[in-house]
PDB file of C-alpha atoms in Angstrom:
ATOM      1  CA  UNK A   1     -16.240  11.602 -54.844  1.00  0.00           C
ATOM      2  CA  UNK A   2     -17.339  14.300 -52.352  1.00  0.00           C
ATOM      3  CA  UNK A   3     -15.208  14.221 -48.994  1.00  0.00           C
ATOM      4  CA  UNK A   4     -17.503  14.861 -45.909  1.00  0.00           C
ATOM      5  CA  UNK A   5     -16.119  16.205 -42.921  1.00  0.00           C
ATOM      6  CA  UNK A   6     -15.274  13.508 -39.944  1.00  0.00           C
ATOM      7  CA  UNK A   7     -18.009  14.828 -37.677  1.00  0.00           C
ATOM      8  CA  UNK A   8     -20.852  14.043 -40.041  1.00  0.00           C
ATOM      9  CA  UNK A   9     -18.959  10.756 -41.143  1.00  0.00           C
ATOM     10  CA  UNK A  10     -18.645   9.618 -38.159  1.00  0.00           C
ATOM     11  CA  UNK A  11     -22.059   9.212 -36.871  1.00  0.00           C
ATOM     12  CA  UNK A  12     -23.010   8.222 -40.587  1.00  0.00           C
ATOM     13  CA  UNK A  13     -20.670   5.346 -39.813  1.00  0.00           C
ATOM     14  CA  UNK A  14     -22.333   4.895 -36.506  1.00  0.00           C
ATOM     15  CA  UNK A  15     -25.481   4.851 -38.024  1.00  0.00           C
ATOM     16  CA  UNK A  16     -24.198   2.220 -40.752  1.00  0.00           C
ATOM     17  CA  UNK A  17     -22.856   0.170 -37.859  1.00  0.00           C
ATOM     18  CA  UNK A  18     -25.837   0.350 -35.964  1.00  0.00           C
ATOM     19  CA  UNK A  19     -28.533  -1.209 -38.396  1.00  0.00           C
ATOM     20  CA  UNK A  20     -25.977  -3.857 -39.397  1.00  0.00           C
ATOM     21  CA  UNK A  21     -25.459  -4.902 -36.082  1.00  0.00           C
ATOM     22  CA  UNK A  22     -29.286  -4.914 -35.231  1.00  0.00           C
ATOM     23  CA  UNK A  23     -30.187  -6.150 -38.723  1.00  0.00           C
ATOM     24  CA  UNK A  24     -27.510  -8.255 -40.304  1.00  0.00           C
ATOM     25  CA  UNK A  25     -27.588  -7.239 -44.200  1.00  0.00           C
ATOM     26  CA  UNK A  26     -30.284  -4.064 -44.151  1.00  0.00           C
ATOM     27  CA  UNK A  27     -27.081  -1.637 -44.958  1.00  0.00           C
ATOM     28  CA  UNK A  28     -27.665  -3.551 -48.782  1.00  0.00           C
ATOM     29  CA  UNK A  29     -30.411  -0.549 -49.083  1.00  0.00           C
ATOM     30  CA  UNK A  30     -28.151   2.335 -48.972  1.00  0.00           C
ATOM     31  CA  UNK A  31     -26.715   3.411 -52.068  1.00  0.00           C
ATOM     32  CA  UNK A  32     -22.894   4.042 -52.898  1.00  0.00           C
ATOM     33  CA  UNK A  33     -21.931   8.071 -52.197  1.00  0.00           C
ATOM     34  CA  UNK A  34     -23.320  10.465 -55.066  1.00  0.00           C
ATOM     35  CA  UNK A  35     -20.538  11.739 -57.377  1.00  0.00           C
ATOM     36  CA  UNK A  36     -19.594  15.633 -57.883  1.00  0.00           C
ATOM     37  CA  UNK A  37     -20.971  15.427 -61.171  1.00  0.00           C
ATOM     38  CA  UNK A  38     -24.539  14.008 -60.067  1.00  0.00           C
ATOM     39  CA  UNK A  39     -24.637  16.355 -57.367  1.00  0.00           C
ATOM     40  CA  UNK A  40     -24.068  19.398 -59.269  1.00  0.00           C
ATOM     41  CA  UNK A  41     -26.295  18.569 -61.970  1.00  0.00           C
ATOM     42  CA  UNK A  42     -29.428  17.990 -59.556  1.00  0.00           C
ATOM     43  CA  UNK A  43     -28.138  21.212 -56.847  1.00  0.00           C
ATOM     44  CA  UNK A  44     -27.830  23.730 -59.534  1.00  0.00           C
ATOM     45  CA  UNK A  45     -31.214  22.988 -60.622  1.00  0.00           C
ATOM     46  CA  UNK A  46     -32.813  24.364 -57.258  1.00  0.00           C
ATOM     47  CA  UNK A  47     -32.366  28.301 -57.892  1.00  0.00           C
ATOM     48  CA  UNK A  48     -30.347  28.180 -54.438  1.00  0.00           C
ATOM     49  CA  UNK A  49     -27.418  26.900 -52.327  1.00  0.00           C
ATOM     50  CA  UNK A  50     -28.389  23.437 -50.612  1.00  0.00           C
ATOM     51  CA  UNK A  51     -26.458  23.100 -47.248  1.00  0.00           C
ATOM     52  CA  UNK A  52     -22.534  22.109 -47.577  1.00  0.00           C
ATOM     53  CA  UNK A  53     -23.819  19.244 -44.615  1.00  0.00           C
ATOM     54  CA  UNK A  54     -26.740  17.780 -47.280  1.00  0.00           C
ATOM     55  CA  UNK A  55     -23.891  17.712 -49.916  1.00  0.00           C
ATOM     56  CA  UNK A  56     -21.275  15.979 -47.250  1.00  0.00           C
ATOM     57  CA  UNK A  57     -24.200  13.170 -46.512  1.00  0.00           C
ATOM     58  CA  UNK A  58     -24.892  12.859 -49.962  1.00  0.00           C
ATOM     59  CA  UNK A  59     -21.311  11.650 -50.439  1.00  0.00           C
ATOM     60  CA  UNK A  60     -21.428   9.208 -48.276  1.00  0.00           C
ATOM     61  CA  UNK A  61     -24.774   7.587 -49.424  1.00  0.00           C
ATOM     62  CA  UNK A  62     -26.985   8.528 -52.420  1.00  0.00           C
ATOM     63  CA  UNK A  63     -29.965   7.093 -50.434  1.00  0.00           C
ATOM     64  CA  UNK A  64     -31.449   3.983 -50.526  1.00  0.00           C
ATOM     65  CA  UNK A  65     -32.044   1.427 -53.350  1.00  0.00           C
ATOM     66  CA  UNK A  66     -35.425  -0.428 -52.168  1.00  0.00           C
ATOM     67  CA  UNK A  67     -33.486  -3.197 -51.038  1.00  0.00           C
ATOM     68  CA  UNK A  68     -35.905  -3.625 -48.014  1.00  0.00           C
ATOM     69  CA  UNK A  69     -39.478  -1.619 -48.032  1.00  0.00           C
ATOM     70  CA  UNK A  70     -38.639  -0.528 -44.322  1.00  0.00           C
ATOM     71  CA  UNK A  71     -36.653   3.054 -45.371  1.00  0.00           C
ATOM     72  CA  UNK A  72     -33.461   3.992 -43.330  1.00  0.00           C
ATOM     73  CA  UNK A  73     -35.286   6.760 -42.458  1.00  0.00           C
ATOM     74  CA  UNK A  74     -36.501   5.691 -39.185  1.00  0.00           C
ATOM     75  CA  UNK A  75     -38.728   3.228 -41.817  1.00  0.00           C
ATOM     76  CA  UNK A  76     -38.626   6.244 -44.303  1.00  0.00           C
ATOM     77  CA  UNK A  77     -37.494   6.004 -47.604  1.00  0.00           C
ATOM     78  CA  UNK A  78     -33.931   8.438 -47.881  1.00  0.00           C
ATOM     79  CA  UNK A  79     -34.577  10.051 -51.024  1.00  0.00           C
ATOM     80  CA  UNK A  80     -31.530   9.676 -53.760  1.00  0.00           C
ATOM     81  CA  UNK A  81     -30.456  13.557 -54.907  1.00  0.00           C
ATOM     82  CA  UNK A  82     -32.332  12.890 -57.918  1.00  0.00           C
ATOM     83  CA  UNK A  83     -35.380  11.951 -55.931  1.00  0.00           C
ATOM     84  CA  UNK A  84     -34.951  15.045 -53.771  1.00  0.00           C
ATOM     85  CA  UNK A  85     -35.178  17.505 -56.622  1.00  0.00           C
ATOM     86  CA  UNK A  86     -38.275  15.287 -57.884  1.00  0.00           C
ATOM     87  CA  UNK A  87     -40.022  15.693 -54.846  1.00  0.00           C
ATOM     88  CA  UNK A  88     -39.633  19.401 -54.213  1.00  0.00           C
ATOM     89  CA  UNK A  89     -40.182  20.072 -57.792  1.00  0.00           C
ATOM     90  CA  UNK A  90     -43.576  17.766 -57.616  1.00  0.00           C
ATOM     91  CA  UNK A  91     -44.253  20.292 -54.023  1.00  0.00           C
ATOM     92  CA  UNK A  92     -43.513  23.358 -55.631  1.00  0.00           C
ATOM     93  CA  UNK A  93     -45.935  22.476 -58.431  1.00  0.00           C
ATOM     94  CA  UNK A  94     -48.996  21.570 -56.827  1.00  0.00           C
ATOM     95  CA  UNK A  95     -48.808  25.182 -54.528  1.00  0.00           C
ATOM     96  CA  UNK A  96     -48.314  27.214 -57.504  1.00  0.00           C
ATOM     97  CA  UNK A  97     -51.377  25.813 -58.849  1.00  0.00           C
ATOM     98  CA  UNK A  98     -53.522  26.967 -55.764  1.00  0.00           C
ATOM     99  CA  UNK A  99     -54.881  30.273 -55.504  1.00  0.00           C
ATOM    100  CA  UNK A 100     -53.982  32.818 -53.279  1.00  0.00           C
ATOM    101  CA  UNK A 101     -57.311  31.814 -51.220  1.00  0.00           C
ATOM    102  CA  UNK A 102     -56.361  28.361 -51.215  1.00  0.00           C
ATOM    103  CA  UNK A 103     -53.400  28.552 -50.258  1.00  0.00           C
ATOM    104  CA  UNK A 104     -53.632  30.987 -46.948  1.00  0.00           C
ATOM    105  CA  UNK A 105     -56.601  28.073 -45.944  1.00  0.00           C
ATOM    106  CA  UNK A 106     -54.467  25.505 -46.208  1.00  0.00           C
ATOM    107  CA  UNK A 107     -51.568  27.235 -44.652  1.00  0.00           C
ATOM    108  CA  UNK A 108     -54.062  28.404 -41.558  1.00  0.00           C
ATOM    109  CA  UNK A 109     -54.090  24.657 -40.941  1.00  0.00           C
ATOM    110  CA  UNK A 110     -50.407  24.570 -40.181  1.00  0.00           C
ATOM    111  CA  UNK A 111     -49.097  24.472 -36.869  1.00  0.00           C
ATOM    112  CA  UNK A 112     -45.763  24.356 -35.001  1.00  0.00           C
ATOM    113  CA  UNK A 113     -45.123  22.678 -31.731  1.00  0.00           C
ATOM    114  CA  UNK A 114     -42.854  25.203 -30.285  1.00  0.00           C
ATOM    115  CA  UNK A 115     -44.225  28.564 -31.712  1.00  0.00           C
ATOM    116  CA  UNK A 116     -41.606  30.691 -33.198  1.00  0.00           C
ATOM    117  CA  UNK A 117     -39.526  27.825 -34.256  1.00  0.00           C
ATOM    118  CA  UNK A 118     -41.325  26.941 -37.724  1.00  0.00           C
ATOM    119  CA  UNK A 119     -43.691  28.914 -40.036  1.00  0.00           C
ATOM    120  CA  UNK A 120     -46.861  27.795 -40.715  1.00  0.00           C
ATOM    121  CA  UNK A 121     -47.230  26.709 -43.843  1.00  0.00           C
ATOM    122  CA  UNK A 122     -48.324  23.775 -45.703  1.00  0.00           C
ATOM    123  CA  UNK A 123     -45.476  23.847 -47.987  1.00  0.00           C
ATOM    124  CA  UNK A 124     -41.831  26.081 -48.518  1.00  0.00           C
ATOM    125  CA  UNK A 125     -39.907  26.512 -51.168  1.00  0.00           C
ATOM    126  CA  UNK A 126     -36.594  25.962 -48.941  1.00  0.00           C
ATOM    127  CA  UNK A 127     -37.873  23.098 -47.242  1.00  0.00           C
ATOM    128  CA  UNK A 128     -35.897  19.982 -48.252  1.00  0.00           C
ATOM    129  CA  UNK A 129     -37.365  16.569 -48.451  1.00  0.00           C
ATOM    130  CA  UNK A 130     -34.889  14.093 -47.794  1.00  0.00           C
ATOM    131  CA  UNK A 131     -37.001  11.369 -46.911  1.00  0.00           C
ATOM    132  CA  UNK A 132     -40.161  10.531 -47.477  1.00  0.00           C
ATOM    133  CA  UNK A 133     -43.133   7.810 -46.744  1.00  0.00           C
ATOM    134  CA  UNK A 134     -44.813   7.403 -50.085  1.00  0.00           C
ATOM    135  CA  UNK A 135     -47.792   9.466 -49.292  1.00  0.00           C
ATOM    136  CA  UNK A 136     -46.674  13.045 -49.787  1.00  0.00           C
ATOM    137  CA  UNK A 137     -45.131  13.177 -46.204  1.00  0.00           C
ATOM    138  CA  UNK A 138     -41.392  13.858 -45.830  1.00  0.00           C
ATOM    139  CA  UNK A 139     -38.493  14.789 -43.319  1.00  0.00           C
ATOM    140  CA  UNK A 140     -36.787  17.598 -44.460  1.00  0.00           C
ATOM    141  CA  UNK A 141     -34.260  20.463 -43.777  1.00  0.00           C
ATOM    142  CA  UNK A 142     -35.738  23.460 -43.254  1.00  0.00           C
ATOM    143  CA  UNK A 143     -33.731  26.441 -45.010  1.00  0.00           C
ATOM    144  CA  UNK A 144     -36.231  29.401 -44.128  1.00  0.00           C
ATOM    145  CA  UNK A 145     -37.126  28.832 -40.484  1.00  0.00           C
ATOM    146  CA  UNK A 146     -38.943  31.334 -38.394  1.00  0.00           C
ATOM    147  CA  UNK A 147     -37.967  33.502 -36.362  1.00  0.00           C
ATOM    148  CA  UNK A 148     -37.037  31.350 -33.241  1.00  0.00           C
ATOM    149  CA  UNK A 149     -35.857  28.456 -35.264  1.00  0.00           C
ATOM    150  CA  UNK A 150     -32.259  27.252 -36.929  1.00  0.00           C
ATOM    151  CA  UNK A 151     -31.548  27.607 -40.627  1.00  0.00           C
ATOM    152  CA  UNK A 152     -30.827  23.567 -41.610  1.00  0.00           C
ATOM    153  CA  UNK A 153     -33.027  22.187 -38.998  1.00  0.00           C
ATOM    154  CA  UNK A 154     -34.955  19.240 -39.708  1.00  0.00           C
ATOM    155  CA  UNK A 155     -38.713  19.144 -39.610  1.00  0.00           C
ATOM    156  CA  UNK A 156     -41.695  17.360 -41.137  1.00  0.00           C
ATOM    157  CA  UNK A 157     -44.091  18.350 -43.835  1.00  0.00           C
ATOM    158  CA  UNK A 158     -46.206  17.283 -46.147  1.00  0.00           C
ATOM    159  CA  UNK A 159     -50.396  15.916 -46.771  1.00  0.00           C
ATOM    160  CA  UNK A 160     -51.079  14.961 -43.182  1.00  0.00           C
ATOM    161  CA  UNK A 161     -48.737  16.903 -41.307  1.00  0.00           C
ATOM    162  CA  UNK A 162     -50.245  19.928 -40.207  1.00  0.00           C
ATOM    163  CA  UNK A 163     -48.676  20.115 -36.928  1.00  0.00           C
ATOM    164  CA  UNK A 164     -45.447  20.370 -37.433  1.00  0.00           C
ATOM    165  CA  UNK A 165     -41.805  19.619 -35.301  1.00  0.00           C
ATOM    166  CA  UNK A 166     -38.072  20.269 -35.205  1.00  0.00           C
ATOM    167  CA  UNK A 167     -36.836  16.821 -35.043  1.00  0.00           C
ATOM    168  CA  UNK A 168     -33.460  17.749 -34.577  1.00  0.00           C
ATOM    169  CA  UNK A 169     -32.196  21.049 -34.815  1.00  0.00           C
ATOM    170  CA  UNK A 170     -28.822  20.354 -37.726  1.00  0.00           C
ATOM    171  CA  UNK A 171     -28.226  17.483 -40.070  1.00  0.00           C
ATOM    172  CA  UNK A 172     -25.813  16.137 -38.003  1.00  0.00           C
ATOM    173  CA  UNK A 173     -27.998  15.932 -35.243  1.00  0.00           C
ATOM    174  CA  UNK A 174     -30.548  13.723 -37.071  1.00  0.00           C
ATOM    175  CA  UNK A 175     -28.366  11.522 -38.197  1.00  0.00           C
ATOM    176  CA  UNK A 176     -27.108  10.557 -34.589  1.00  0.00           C
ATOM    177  CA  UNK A 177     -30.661  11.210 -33.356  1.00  0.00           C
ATOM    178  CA  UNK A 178     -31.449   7.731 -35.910  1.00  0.00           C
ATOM    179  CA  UNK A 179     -28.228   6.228 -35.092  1.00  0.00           C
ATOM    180  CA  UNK A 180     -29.315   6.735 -30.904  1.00  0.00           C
ATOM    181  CA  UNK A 181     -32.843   5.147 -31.670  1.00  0.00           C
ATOM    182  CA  UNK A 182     -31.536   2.393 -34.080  1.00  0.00           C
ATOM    183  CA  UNK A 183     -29.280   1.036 -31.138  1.00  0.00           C
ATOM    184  CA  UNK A 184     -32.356   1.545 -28.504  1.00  0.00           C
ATOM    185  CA  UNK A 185     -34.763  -0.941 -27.195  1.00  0.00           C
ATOM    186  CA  UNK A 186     -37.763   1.805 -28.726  1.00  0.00           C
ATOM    187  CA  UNK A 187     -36.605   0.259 -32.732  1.00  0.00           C
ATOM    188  CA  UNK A 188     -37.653  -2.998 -33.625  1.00  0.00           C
ATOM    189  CA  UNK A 189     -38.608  -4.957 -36.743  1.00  0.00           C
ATOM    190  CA  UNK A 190     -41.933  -6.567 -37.299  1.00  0.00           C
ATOM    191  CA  UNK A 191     -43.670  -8.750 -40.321  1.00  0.00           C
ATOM    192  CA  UNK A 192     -46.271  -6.802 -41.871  1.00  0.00           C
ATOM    193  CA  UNK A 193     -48.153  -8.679 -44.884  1.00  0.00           C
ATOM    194  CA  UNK A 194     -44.904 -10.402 -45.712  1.00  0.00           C
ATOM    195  CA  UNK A 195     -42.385  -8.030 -45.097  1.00  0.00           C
ATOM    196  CA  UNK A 196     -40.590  -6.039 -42.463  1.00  0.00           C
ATOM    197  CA  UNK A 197     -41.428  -3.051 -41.169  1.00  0.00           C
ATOM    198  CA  UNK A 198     -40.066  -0.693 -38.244  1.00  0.00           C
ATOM    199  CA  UNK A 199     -41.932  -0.427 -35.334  1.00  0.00           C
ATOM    200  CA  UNK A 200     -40.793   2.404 -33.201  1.00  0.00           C
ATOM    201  CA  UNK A 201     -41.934   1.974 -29.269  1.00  0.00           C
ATOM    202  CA  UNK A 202     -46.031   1.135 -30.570  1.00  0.00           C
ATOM    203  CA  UNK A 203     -45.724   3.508 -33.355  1.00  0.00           C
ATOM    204  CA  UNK A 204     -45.622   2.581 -36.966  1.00  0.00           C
ATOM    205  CA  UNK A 205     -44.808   5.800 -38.566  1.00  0.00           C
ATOM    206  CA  UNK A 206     -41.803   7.201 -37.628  1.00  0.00           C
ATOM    207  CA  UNK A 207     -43.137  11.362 -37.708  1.00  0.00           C
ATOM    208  CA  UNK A 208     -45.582   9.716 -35.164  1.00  0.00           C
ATOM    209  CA  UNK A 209     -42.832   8.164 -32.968  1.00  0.00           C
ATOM    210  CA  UNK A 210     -40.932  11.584 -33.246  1.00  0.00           C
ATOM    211  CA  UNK A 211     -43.934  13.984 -32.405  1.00  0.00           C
ATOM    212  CA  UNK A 212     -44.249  11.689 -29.307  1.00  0.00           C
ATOM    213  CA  UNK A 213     -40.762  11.592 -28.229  1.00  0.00           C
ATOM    214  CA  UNK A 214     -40.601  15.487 -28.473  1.00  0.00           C
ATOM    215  CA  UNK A 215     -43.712  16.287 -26.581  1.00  0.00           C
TER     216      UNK A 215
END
């Protein structure tokens, strides 16, 4: 096994704590810690370094195992490392089939919140996806930020987000940002055509909940 450093664990395990408290046997959905030999066998196949944080989280849980629909996320599904490099391969694909023109309309689509903070594009070959909501929209960690923003910051991308946020500004800062919101009055759990879903304060997606909490 991978050992993460106490910091990162330790709101992990606050995290963990959290949802089992609130929701007595959802922690089923999270998958046991990748191994070094999983990890290196997906990471080398990027072309790059992925953050020494990603690989510390990724020892404690390989993401989750569709125990429950409702991901752990903030409802969205954390992607397994295998997943990951599925994902950004599928990304990286689908932009290198667009043409030049294409691709600058698409990108003149994009915005960011806070200007400065995150480029404008649809799609990045150093952006991340770590979770995701089953219609080509993820939460991600944003290796190539612009020039206001924070190398590892996590942001959202994907088909129907345009407008685009830093959600927290380091891995460890999302994962006590869910951890915060999982205790909170805003998270709660509602039946939606037979199972349960999160609803975060009215919202039913979480990028929507975040893009309201930061603005």
């Amino acid at each position: 096994m991978l050992f993460p450093k106490k910091g990162l664990k330790k709101e992990w395990s606050r995290l963990v704590t959290n949802y089992e408290r609130k929701y007595p046997g959802f922690t089923a959905n999270f998958n046991e810690g990748v191994s070094k030999k999983e990890w290196d066998r997906y990471a080398s196949q990027f072309g790059f370094d992925l953050p020494e944080n990603m690989k510390e989280l990724y020892s404690l849980c390989n993401g989750d195992n569709d125990t429950f629909i409702a991901g752990s996320i903030l409802g969205m599904k954390f992607l397994s490392i295998e997943q990951v490099y599925s994902e950004w391969k599928i990304q990286n694909e689908v932009i290198s089939s667009l043409s030049t023109t294409d691709l600058q309309k698409l990108n003149e689509q994009c915005t960011s919140i806070e200007p400065g903070k995150i480029k404008c594009q649809c799609f990045n070959t150093l952006w991340i996806p770590i979770a995701d909501d089953s219609g080509g929209n993820y939460i991600g960690i944003d290796l190539d930020p612009d020039d206001h923003g924070t190398v590892g910051q996590i942001i959202n991308f994907g088909t129907d987000e345009n407008e685009k946020i830093v959600i927290a500004n380091s891995l460890h800062e999302f994962i006590a940002l869910i951890a915060d919101i999982i205790e909170s009055d805003e998270c709660v759990m509602e039946e939606f055509e037979d199972q349960q879903v999160f609803v975060f304060d009215g919202h039913w997606h979480a990028i929507d909940y975040l893009k309201a909490r930061n603005t």
